[in-house]
Tab-separated table of C-alpha atoms in Angstrom:
chain	number	residue	atom	x	y	z
F	1247	MET	CA	-13.872	12.327	-15.447
F	1248	LEU	CA	-13.097	13.302	-19.019
F	1249	SER	CA	-9.732	14.395	-20.411
F	1250	ASN	CA	-7.319	15.723	-17.737
F	1251	GLY	CA	-9.852	17.584	-15.613
F	1252	ASP	CA	-9.222	18.425	-11.932
F	1253	LEU	CA	-11.609	18.552	-8.982
F	1254	THR	CA	-10.298	20.912	-6.293
F	1255	SER	CA	-11.161	23.193	-3.377
F	1256	PRO	CA	-9.056	25.611	-1.275
F	1257	LEU	CA	-6.606	23.888	1.034
F	1258	GLY	CA	-8.106	23.686	4.533
F	1259	SER	CA	-11.709	23.624	3.379
F	1260	ASN	CA	-14.179	20.907	4.363
F	1261	ALA	CA	-15.288	20.221	0.793
F	1262	LEU	CA	-16.095	16.521	0.366
F	1263	VAL	CA	-16.796	14.131	-2.491
F	1264	THR	CA	-18.648	10.926	-1.556
F	1265	ASN	CA	-18.530	8.045	-4.040
F	1266	LEU	CA	-20.944	5.108	-3.892
F	1267	GLY	CA	-20.631	4.198	-7.571
F	1268	ASN	CA	-17.879	4.329	-10.199
F	1269	PHE	CA	-15.466	7.270	-9.951
F	1270	ARG	CA	-13.615	6.851	-13.208
F	1271	ARG	CA	-10.973	8.695	-15.179
F	1272	ASP	CA	-11.534	8.623	-18.936
F	1273	PRO	CA	-9.478	5.725	-20.408
F	1274	ALA	CA	-8.578	7.908	-23.406
F	1275	ALA	CA	-6.854	10.525	-21.218
F	1276	THR	CA	-3.116	9.950	-20.727
F	1277	GLY	CA	-2.138	12.917	-18.559
F	1278	LEU	CA	-2.875	13.904	-14.961
F	1279	SER	CA	-6.116	14.568	-13.090
F	1280	GLU	CA	-5.916	15.955	-9.537
F	1281	ILE	CA	-8.472	15.565	-6.761
F	1282	GLY	CA	-7.964	18.358	-4.249
F	1283	VAL	CA	-10.915	17.711	-1.912
F	1284	HIS	CA	-11.619	15.303	0.925
F	1285	PHE	CA	-12.838	12.050	-0.594
F	1286	ALA	CA	-14.913	9.229	0.878
F	1287	ASP	CA	-15.637	6.007	-0.990
F	1288	SER	CA	-18.008	3.347	0.323
F	1289	SER	CA	-18.301	0.110	-1.688
F	1290	GLY	CA	-17.568	2.033	-4.878
F	1291	THR	CA	-14.903	1.764	-7.569
F	1292	ILE	CA	-12.098	4.241	-8.262
F	1293	SER	CA	-10.421	3.609	-11.606
F	1294	THR	CA	-7.924	4.950	-14.114
F	1295	THR	CA	-6.258	3.425	-17.140
F	1296	SER	CA	-3.362	5.082	-18.931
F	1297	GLY	CA	-2.907	8.309	-16.968
F	1298	THR	CA	-2.596	9.379	-13.338
F	1299	LEU	CA	-5.457	10.054	-10.948
F	1300	SER	CA	-3.922	11.861	-7.988
F	1301	PHE	CA	-5.609	12.568	-4.639
F	1302	LEU	CA	-3.592	15.502	-3.317
F	1303	SER	CA	-1.780	15.924	-0.018
F	1304	GLY	CA	-3.489	18.044	2.616
F	1305	ARG	CA	-6.798	16.258	1.974
F	1306	THR	CA	-8.035	12.970	3.401
F	1307	ALA	CA	-9.256	9.865	1.636
F	1308	THR	CA	-11.449	7.230	3.282
F	1309	LEU	CA	-11.808	3.920	1.461
F	1310	THR	CA	-14.379	1.483	2.837
F	1311	ASN	CA	-14.879	-1.830	1.015
F	1312	SER	CA	-13.618	-0.039	-2.071
F	1313	THR	CA	-12.289	-1.347	-5.381
F	1314	LEU	CA	-9.158	0.370	-6.740
F	1315	GLU	CA	-8.857	-0.545	-10.411
F	1316	VAL	CA	-5.815	0.525	-12.446
F	1317	ASN	CA	-4.899	-0.767	-15.912
F	1318	ALA	CA	-2.362	-0.238	-18.696
F	1319	ASN	CA	0.307	2.180	-17.408
F	1320	GLY	CA	-2.041	4.012	-15.081
F	1321	THR	CA	-1.258	5.294	-11.593
F	1322	LEU	CA	-3.679	5.871	-8.725
F	1323	GLN	CA	-1.971	8.138	-6.191
F	1324	PHE	CA	-3.163	8.908	-2.639
F	1325	GLY	CA	-0.956	11.753	-1.425
F	1326	GLY	CA	-2.711	12.654	1.824
F	1327	ASP	CA	-3.797	10.831	4.977
F	1328	THR	CA	-5.738	7.728	3.975
F	1329	THR	CA	-7.971	5.410	5.999
F	1330	ILE	CA	-8.637	1.961	4.506
F	1331	ALA	CA	-11.498	0.062	6.148
F	1332	GLY	CA	-13.292	-3.173	5.468
F	1333	ALA	CA	-11.988	-5.274	2.579
F	1334	THR	CA	-10.559	-2.942	-0.068
F	1335	THR	CA	-9.616	-4.661	-3.324
F	1336	VAL	CA	-6.830	-3.765	-5.765
F	1337	ALA	CA	-7.528	-4.887	-9.337
F	1338	GLY	CA	-6.104	-4.339	-12.814
F	1339	SER	CA	-2.760	-5.075	-14.489
F	1340	SER	CA	0.769	-5.448	-13.126
F	1341	VAL	CA	2.212	-2.576	-15.188
F	1342	ALA	CA	-0.047	-0.206	-13.227
F	1343	THR	CA	0.502	1.218	-9.733
F	1344	VAL	CA	-1.519	2.166	-6.667
F	1345	ARG	CA	0.638	4.463	-4.568
F	1346	PHE	CA	0.068	5.682	-1.003
F	1347	GLY	CA	2.120	8.500	0.405
F	1348	GLY	CA	3.202	12.089	0.277
F	1349	SER	CA	6.040	13.406	2.442
F	1350	ASN	CA	3.881	13.530	5.609
F	1351	ALA	CA	1.075	11.163	4.644
F	1352	GLU	CA	-0.269	8.565	7.062
F	1353	VAL	CA	-2.123	5.383	6.112
F	1354	ALA	CA	-4.389	3.667	8.656
F	1355	LEU	CA	-5.418	0.180	7.548
F	1356	THR	CA	-8.190	-1.070	9.810
F	1357	GLY	CA	-9.324	-3.894	7.535
F	1358	ALA	CA	-7.663	-5.734	4.652
F	1359	LEU	CA	-5.989	-4.634	1.444
F	1360	GLN	CA	-6.428	-7.513	-0.988
F	1361	ASN	CA	-6.612	-8.698	-4.610
F	1362	GLU	CA	-9.630	-10.178	-6.330
F	1363	PHE	CA	-10.083	-13.863	-5.555
F	1364	ASP	CA	-7.996	-16.002	-7.949
F	1365	ALA	CA	-6.671	-12.909	-9.767
F	1366	ALA	CA	-3.699	-13.770	-11.990
F	1367	ASP	CA	-2.523	-10.171	-12.289
F	1368	ALA	CA	-2.843	-6.920	-10.344
F	1369	PRO	CA	-1.183	-3.506	-9.958
F	1370	SER	CA	1.745	-3.033	-7.611
F	1371	VAL	CA	0.850	-1.304	-4.344
F	1372	VAL	CA	3.549	1.106	-3.123
F	1373	PHE	CA	3.803	2.761	0.300
F	1374	ALA	CA	6.164	5.747	0.409
F	1375	GLY	CA	4.601	8.004	3.045
F	1376	GLU	CA	5.376	8.748	6.690
F	1377	LYS	CA	3.324	6.119	8.569
F	1378	PHE	CA	1.493	2.909	7.683
F	1379	SER	CA	-0.353	1.285	10.581
F	1380	GLY	CA	-2.451	-1.797	11.200
F	1381	GLY	CA	-4.481	-4.217	9.165
F	1382	THR	CA	-3.854	-7.147	6.852
F	1383	LEU	CA	-1.990	-7.158	3.529
F	1384	ASN	CA	-3.324	-9.962	1.355
F	1385	LEU	CA	-1.954	-8.992	-2.054
F	1386	GLN	CA	-1.367	-12.340	-3.742
F	1387	ALA	CA	-1.374	-11.295	-7.407
F	1388	GLY	CA	1.131	-9.283	-9.442
F	1389	GLU	CA	4.130	-7.882	-7.537
F	1390	GLY	CA	2.150	-7.242	-4.354
F	1391	PHE	CA	3.083	-4.616	-1.747
F	1392	PHE	CA	6.259	-2.514	-1.882
F	1393	HIS	CA	7.397	-0.807	1.324
F	1394	ALA	CA	9.578	1.798	-0.384
F	1395	SER	CA	10.088	4.300	2.453
F	1396	GLY	CA	8.504	5.565	5.669
F	1397	ASN	CA	7.544	3.790	8.884
F	1398	LEU	CA	5.369	0.678	8.898
F	1399	GLY	CA	3.539	-0.666	11.964
F	1400	VAL	CA	3.701	2.622	13.874
F	1401	GLU	CA	0.312	2.560	15.606
F	1402	GLY	CA	-0.974	-0.901	14.715
F	1403	LEU	CA	0.396	-4.355	13.925
F	1404	VAL	CA	0.599	-5.103	10.194
F	1405	THR	CA	-0.025	-8.708	9.107
F	1406	ASN	CA	1.275	-9.838	5.729
F	1407	ARG	CA	-0.353	-12.792	3.953
F	1408	GLY	CA	0.632	-11.940	0.380
F	1409	ARG	CA	3.572	-10.665	-1.650
F	1410	TYR	CA	5.646	-8.107	0.259
F	1411	GLN	CA	8.899	-6.388	-0.674
F	1412	TRP	CA	10.686	-4.220	1.860
F	1413	GLN	CA	12.960	-1.808	-0.001
F	1414	GLY	CA	13.458	1.105	2.406
F	1415	GLY	CA	12.290	2.852	5.550
F	1416	ALA	CA	11.612	1.241	8.919
F	1417	ILE	CA	9.395	-1.223	10.736
F	1418	THR	CA	8.527	0.391	14.061
F	1419	GLY	CA	5.859	0.568	16.753
F	1420	MET	CA	3.690	-2.559	16.707
F	1421	GLY	CA	5.770	-4.189	13.975
F	1422	LEU	CA	5.091	-6.769	11.270
F	1423	VAL	CA	3.927	-10.388	11.270
F	1424	ASN	CA	4.607	-12.387	8.114
F	1425	GLU	CA	2.225	-15.319	7.604
F	1426	ASN	CA	3.099	-15.991	3.946
F	1427	SER	CA	4.981	-19.303	3.682
F	1428	VAL	CA	5.614	-19.215	-0.084
F	1429	ALA	CA	9.342	-18.882	-0.802
F	1430	GLY	CA	10.355	-15.744	-2.667
F	1431	GLN	CA	7.160	-13.783	-1.983
F	1432	THR	CA	8.219	-11.959	1.198
F	1433	VAL	CA	11.548	-10.329	0.357
F	1434	PHE	CA	13.668	-7.803	2.254
F	1435	SER	CA	15.656	-6.409	-0.667
F	1436	THR	CA	17.964	-3.571	-1.852
F	1437	THR	CA	21.256	-2.467	-0.287
F	1438	THR	CA	19.568	0.511	1.405
F	1439	ASP	CA	19.664	0.165	5.186
F	1440	LYS	CA	16.258	-0.846	6.502
F	1441	ILE	CA	15.606	-0.425	10.200
F	1442	VAL	CA	13.703	-2.509	12.745
F	1443	GLY	CA	13.259	0.099	15.440
F	1444	GLY	CA	11.735	-0.643	18.837
F	1445	SER	CA	9.484	-3.321	17.387
F	1446	ALA	CA	9.533	-6.875	16.092
F	1447	VAL	CA	9.431	-8.631	12.762
F	1448	ASN	CA	7.732	-11.942	13.545
F	1449	ASN	CA	8.171	-14.495	10.780
F	1450	MET	CA	5.661	-17.338	10.795
F	1451	GLY	CA	6.193	-18.233	7.123
F	1452	HIS	CA	9.095	-17.633	4.734
F	1453	ILE	CA	11.255	-14.489	4.469
F	1454	THR	CA	14.118	-13.997	2.025
F	1455	GLN	CA	16.639	-11.271	2.904
F	1456	THR	CA	18.769	-10.059	-0.004
F	1457	GLY	CA	19.656	-6.592	1.307
F	1458	ASN	CA	20.699	-4.913	4.554
F	1459	ILE	CA	18.697	-4.849	7.803
F	1460	ARG	CA	19.716	-2.882	10.908
F	1461	LEU	CA	18.151	-3.561	14.298
F	1462	ASP	CA	18.010	-0.631	16.706
F	1463	ALA	CA	18.566	-1.206	20.426
F	1464	ASP	CA	15.082	-2.657	20.993
F	1465	GLY	CA	14.542	-4.138	17.543
F	1466	LYS	CA	13.742	-7.853	17.272
F	1467	VAL	CA	13.449	-10.479	14.556
F	1468	ILE	CA	11.546	-13.579	15.670
F	1469	ASN	CA	11.722	-16.632	13.428
F	1470	SER	CA	8.946	-18.878	14.700
F	1471	ILE	CA	8.803	-22.685	14.867
F	1472	GLY	CA	8.492	-24.112	11.372
F	1473	ALA	CA	9.301	-20.784	9.687
F	1474	THR	CA	12.191	-20.120	7.294
F	1475	TYR	CA	14.395	-17.007	7.251
F	1476	LEU	CA	16.719	-17.194	4.240
F	1477	LEU	CA	19.801	-14.974	3.873
F	1478	GLN	CA	21.036	-14.576	0.311
């Protein structure tokens, strides 16, 4: 895509873009490009550099064994319901962002969201939608995964094996298992109340809590044998 061009269709239509190659926003463009159609990627690459490539709310995105590459100060935004299948890889630089979530957006992770093997740097991945369910987070590079708002674990257990920062919202439904044992990489931060509601946070590695956590009536935190839960 050159310059700040958009690719749209009327809301409610069945228009679809299928990507099997490289769906790329021009690195010279610094503004905003909007994708207002249903989008399906299979083993392709979606990339942007210094601007924002935004997949609009009200449309779906399906990412299967995809590569999401964001560099410089770029942002890749998925504002509608998103399904992530297979092993989808986040690559690029840490000053960039991959963001999932509009006000009512749901993310279904049926596979793994990961970094490139031995990557030293990578964009931050931010969830700020309504629901995030299932799958494995294996974001080892950069700042990892930020749970900024919304409900995580609603319809499927989420397993964390990488960097994870919980800054807002709730862990509900099937809950969260933390398998990352590296100190300082799984952090429950900020003074905003974060809720464990009717589910469990099962720590099998190392969790650092620097902010506030509130357990609802059926909420549970399980610190397993050999695990560390550090209050700061």
